[in-house]
Short mmCIF file of C-alpha atoms in Angstrom, two decimals:
data_model
loop_
_atom_site.label_atom_id
_atom_site.label_comp_id
_atom_site.label_asym_id
_atom_site.label_seq_id
_atom_site.Cartn_x
_atom_site.Cartn_y
_atom_site.Cartn_z
CA MET A 1 1.65 -34.56 -26.47
CA THR A 2 2.74 -33.49 -29.86
CA THR A 3 0.02 -33.81 -32.71
CA THR A 4 0.70 -33.40 -36.18
CA SER A 5 -1.59 -32.69 -38.87
CA ALA A 6 -1.40 -33.55 -42.39
CA PRO A 7 -0.42 -30.94 -44.67
CA ALA A 8 -3.55 -29.32 -46.39
CA THR A 9 -4.28 -30.26 -49.80
CA GLU A 10 -5.52 -28.10 -52.70
CA THR A 11 -8.62 -29.15 -54.36
CA PRO A 12 -8.65 -29.00 -57.98
CA ASP A 13 -10.53 -26.41 -59.50
CA THR A 14 -13.29 -28.58 -61.71
CA THR A 15 -14.74 -25.44 -63.13
CA ASP A 16 -11.49 -24.83 -65.27
CA THR A 17 -12.71 -25.88 -68.82
CA THR A 18 -9.42 -24.64 -70.26
CA ASP A 19 -7.09 -27.71 -70.27
CA THR A 20 -8.20 -29.70 -73.28
CA THR A 21 -4.85 -31.60 -73.36
CA ASP A 22 -6.43 -34.83 -72.47
CA THR A 23 -8.64 -35.06 -74.86
CA THR A 24 -8.08 -39.08 -75.48
CA THR A 25 -9.15 -40.07 -71.95
CA ALA A 26 -12.43 -37.90 -72.42
CA ALA A 27 -12.99 -39.54 -75.79
CA ALA A 28 -12.81 -43.08 -74.14
CA PHE A 29 -14.88 -41.91 -71.14
CA PHE A 30 -17.75 -40.62 -73.41
CA ALA A 31 -17.45 -43.83 -75.55
CA ALA A 32 -17.47 -45.98 -72.61
CA ARG A 33 -20.79 -44.28 -71.52
CA LEU A 34 -22.50 -44.71 -74.80
CA ALA A 35 -21.13 -48.33 -74.88
CA PHE A 36 -22.48 -49.27 -71.37
CA GLN A 37 -25.92 -46.67 -71.56
CA THR A 38 -29.05 -46.19 -73.38
CA ASP A 39 -31.70 -43.84 -72.75
CA VAL A 40 -35.66 -44.37 -73.06
CA SER A 41 -35.96 -43.09 -76.47
CA ASP A 42 -33.45 -45.44 -78.09
CA VAL A 43 -34.99 -48.42 -75.95
CA HIS A 44 -38.64 -47.67 -76.77
CA ALA A 45 -37.27 -47.14 -80.59
CA ALA A 46 -35.53 -50.61 -80.46
CA LEU A 47 -38.93 -52.15 -79.15
CA THR A 48 -41.14 -50.80 -81.61
CA SER A 49 -39.08 -50.73 -84.87
CA GLY A 50 -39.04 -54.37 -85.61
CA ALA A 51 -35.43 -54.09 -86.55
CA SER A 52 -33.78 -57.11 -84.45
CA THR A 53 -31.72 -60.22 -84.94
CA ALA A 54 -34.81 -62.23 -84.41
CA PRO A 55 -38.61 -61.26 -85.50
CA GLY A 56 -40.30 -59.60 -82.87
CA SER A 57 -37.13 -58.95 -80.57
CA PRO A 58 -35.10 -56.01 -79.97
CA GLY A 59 -31.66 -58.11 -79.89
CA PHE A 60 -31.63 -57.43 -76.19
CA VAL A 61 -33.52 -58.61 -72.92
CA LEU A 62 -35.15 -55.68 -71.29
CA ILE A 63 -34.86 -55.94 -67.29
CA ASP A 64 -36.94 -54.21 -64.73
CA SER A 65 -34.62 -54.48 -61.63
CA ARG A 66 -37.03 -53.15 -58.87
CA ALA A 67 -38.80 -54.47 -56.42
CA GLY A 68 -42.45 -56.30 -56.74
CA ALA A 69 -44.29 -53.20 -55.67
CA GLY A 70 -42.70 -51.37 -58.32
CA TRP A 71 -43.25 -53.64 -60.79
CA ASP A 72 -46.98 -54.19 -59.86
CA GLN A 73 -47.30 -50.51 -60.13
CA ALA A 74 -45.98 -50.09 -63.52
CA ARG A 75 -43.32 -51.52 -66.06
CA ILE A 76 -42.54 -51.50 -69.53
CA PRO A 77 -44.29 -53.46 -72.07
CA GLY A 78 -41.95 -56.85 -72.31
CA ALA A 79 -39.67 -56.09 -69.72
CA LEU A 80 -38.56 -59.22 -67.68
CA HIS A 81 -38.52 -59.03 -63.87
CA LEU A 82 -35.59 -59.60 -62.37
CA PRO A 83 -35.06 -57.49 -58.90
CA THR A 84 -31.14 -56.62 -58.58
CA ALA A 85 -31.06 -59.11 -55.15
CA ASP A 86 -32.32 -62.11 -57.12
CA ILE A 87 -29.73 -61.73 -60.06
CA PRO A 88 -27.07 -64.56 -59.22
CA GLU A 89 -29.54 -66.81 -58.45
CA ARG A 90 -32.25 -66.50 -61.35
CA ALA A 91 -30.20 -64.88 -64.10
CA PRO A 92 -28.58 -68.43 -65.38
CA ALA A 93 -32.13 -69.86 -65.66
CA LEU A 94 -33.61 -66.80 -67.29
CA LEU A 95 -31.36 -65.32 -69.57
CA ASP A 96 -28.96 -66.44 -72.77
CA PRO A 97 -25.38 -65.53 -72.33
CA ALA A 98 -25.24 -64.70 -75.94
CA VAL A 99 -28.36 -62.28 -75.71
CA PRO A 100 -27.52 -58.28 -74.37
CA VAL A 101 -29.42 -57.22 -71.26
CA VAL A 102 -30.51 -53.60 -70.64
CA THR A 103 -31.31 -52.74 -66.98
CA TYR A 104 -33.66 -49.98 -65.60
CA CYS A 105 -35.25 -49.03 -62.63
CA TRP A 106 -37.10 -46.19 -60.96
CA GLY A 107 -35.39 -42.85 -62.42
CA PRO A 108 -32.23 -40.60 -62.58
CA GLY A 109 -32.37 -40.81 -58.69
CA CYS A 110 -32.03 -44.14 -58.14
CA ASN A 111 -29.07 -46.72 -58.85
CA GLY A 112 -30.82 -49.73 -59.26
CA ALA A 113 -30.06 -50.37 -62.96
CA THR A 114 -26.36 -49.65 -62.34
CA ARG A 115 -26.01 -52.05 -59.49
CA ALA A 116 -28.41 -54.58 -61.67
CA ALA A 117 -26.18 -54.34 -65.05
CA LEU A 118 -22.79 -54.41 -62.57
CA ALA A 119 -24.28 -57.45 -61.20
CA LEU A 120 -25.13 -59.09 -64.60
CA SER A 121 -21.93 -58.19 -66.04
CA ARG A 122 -19.78 -60.07 -63.24
CA LEU A 123 -21.79 -63.19 -64.42
CA GLY A 124 -20.82 -62.52 -67.94
CA TYR A 125 -23.73 -60.92 -69.58
CA GLN A 126 -23.52 -57.66 -72.10
CA ALA A 127 -25.49 -55.38 -70.00
CA ARG A 128 -26.36 -51.65 -70.62
CA GLU A 129 -28.28 -49.36 -68.29
CA MET A 130 -31.41 -47.37 -69.25
CA LEU A 131 -31.17 -43.83 -68.41
CA GLY A 132 -34.15 -42.15 -67.02
CA GLY A 133 -35.40 -45.14 -65.90
CA ILE A 134 -39.25 -46.14 -65.81
CA GLU A 135 -39.80 -42.37 -64.59
CA TYR A 136 -38.44 -41.15 -67.96
CA TRP A 137 -40.29 -43.72 -69.75
CA ILE A 138 -43.62 -42.29 -68.89
CA ARG A 139 -42.67 -38.86 -69.01
CA GLU A 140 -42.13 -39.35 -72.56
CA GLY A 141 -45.26 -40.97 -72.73
CA PHE A 142 -44.36 -44.72 -73.69
CA PRO A 143 -47.16 -47.09 -72.66
CA VAL A 144 -46.82 -49.27 -69.31
CA ASP A 145 -48.32 -52.33 -68.23
CA SER A 146 -49.23 -52.96 -64.39
CA ALA A 147 -50.36 -56.01 -62.49
CA HIS A 148 -54.02 -54.64 -63.41
CA GLY A 149 -52.72 -55.11 -67.16
CA PRO A 150 -52.18 -52.45 -70.05
CA GLY A 151 -51.90 -49.13 -68.75
CA ALA A 152 -53.36 -45.70 -70.28
CA ILE A 153 -50.74 -43.90 -72.17
CA ARG A 154 -50.16 -40.56 -70.09
CA PRO A 155 -49.19 -37.30 -72.13
CA ALA A 156 -45.61 -36.52 -72.65
CA ASP A 157 -44.36 -34.30 -70.16
CA PRO A 158 -43.66 -31.11 -72.37
CA LEU A 159 -40.76 -30.43 -70.00
CA THR A 160 -38.60 -33.31 -70.38
CA ALA A 161 -39.87 -35.11 -73.83
CA PRO A 162 -38.57 -34.20 -76.94
CA ALA A 163 -41.07 -31.91 -78.99
CA PRO A 164 -42.89 -33.46 -81.79
CA ARG A 165 -41.38 -32.93 -85.28
CA GLY A 166 -43.28 -30.19 -87.46
CA ALA A 167 -47.00 -28.79 -86.94
CA THR A 168 -48.40 -32.31 -87.60
CA GLY A 169 -47.51 -34.00 -84.25
CA ASP A 170 -45.14 -36.32 -85.94
CA ALA A 171 -42.93 -38.91 -83.74
CA ALA A 172 -40.85 -37.10 -81.05
CA THR A 173 -37.26 -37.01 -81.41
CA CYS A 174 -34.62 -35.01 -79.17
CA GLY A 175 -32.52 -34.40 -82.35
CA CYS A 176 -29.59 -35.70 -80.74
#
């Protein structure tokens, strides 16, 4: 019996940062991330700023893509509960295709918001994913609602939330 083995392939060294010849591809990659992702601070600012296309609207629908237990436990005020598995059936009755959507799930260790944004994109909605999910929303000290009503605002986690500006404790910003 004869066996043949595939030639060994060399794994590229991804730690080498000296090759910057493909800056166009890199710029396109980072631009795409910014076009299709947002973060909790930006979503919070949009929800509370009043700047929108309609009075009282941030210009998008915020979608919590988690299952019912997560929704009952804590959710972002004003979010719409639309679990990922229900998107194909329920989205057409709930969402206007002309209004962008922003999805969120548990946090950085969960890809539920990515899967929800993909499902919505496939249905023709302009979708973005909120990085950090409900976990970082809470860590930054933003308010939540629950099945029992509005929740208490927890103090921001000093290791993950932006530090307040100045000694007066002004609004926090990461400065990016």
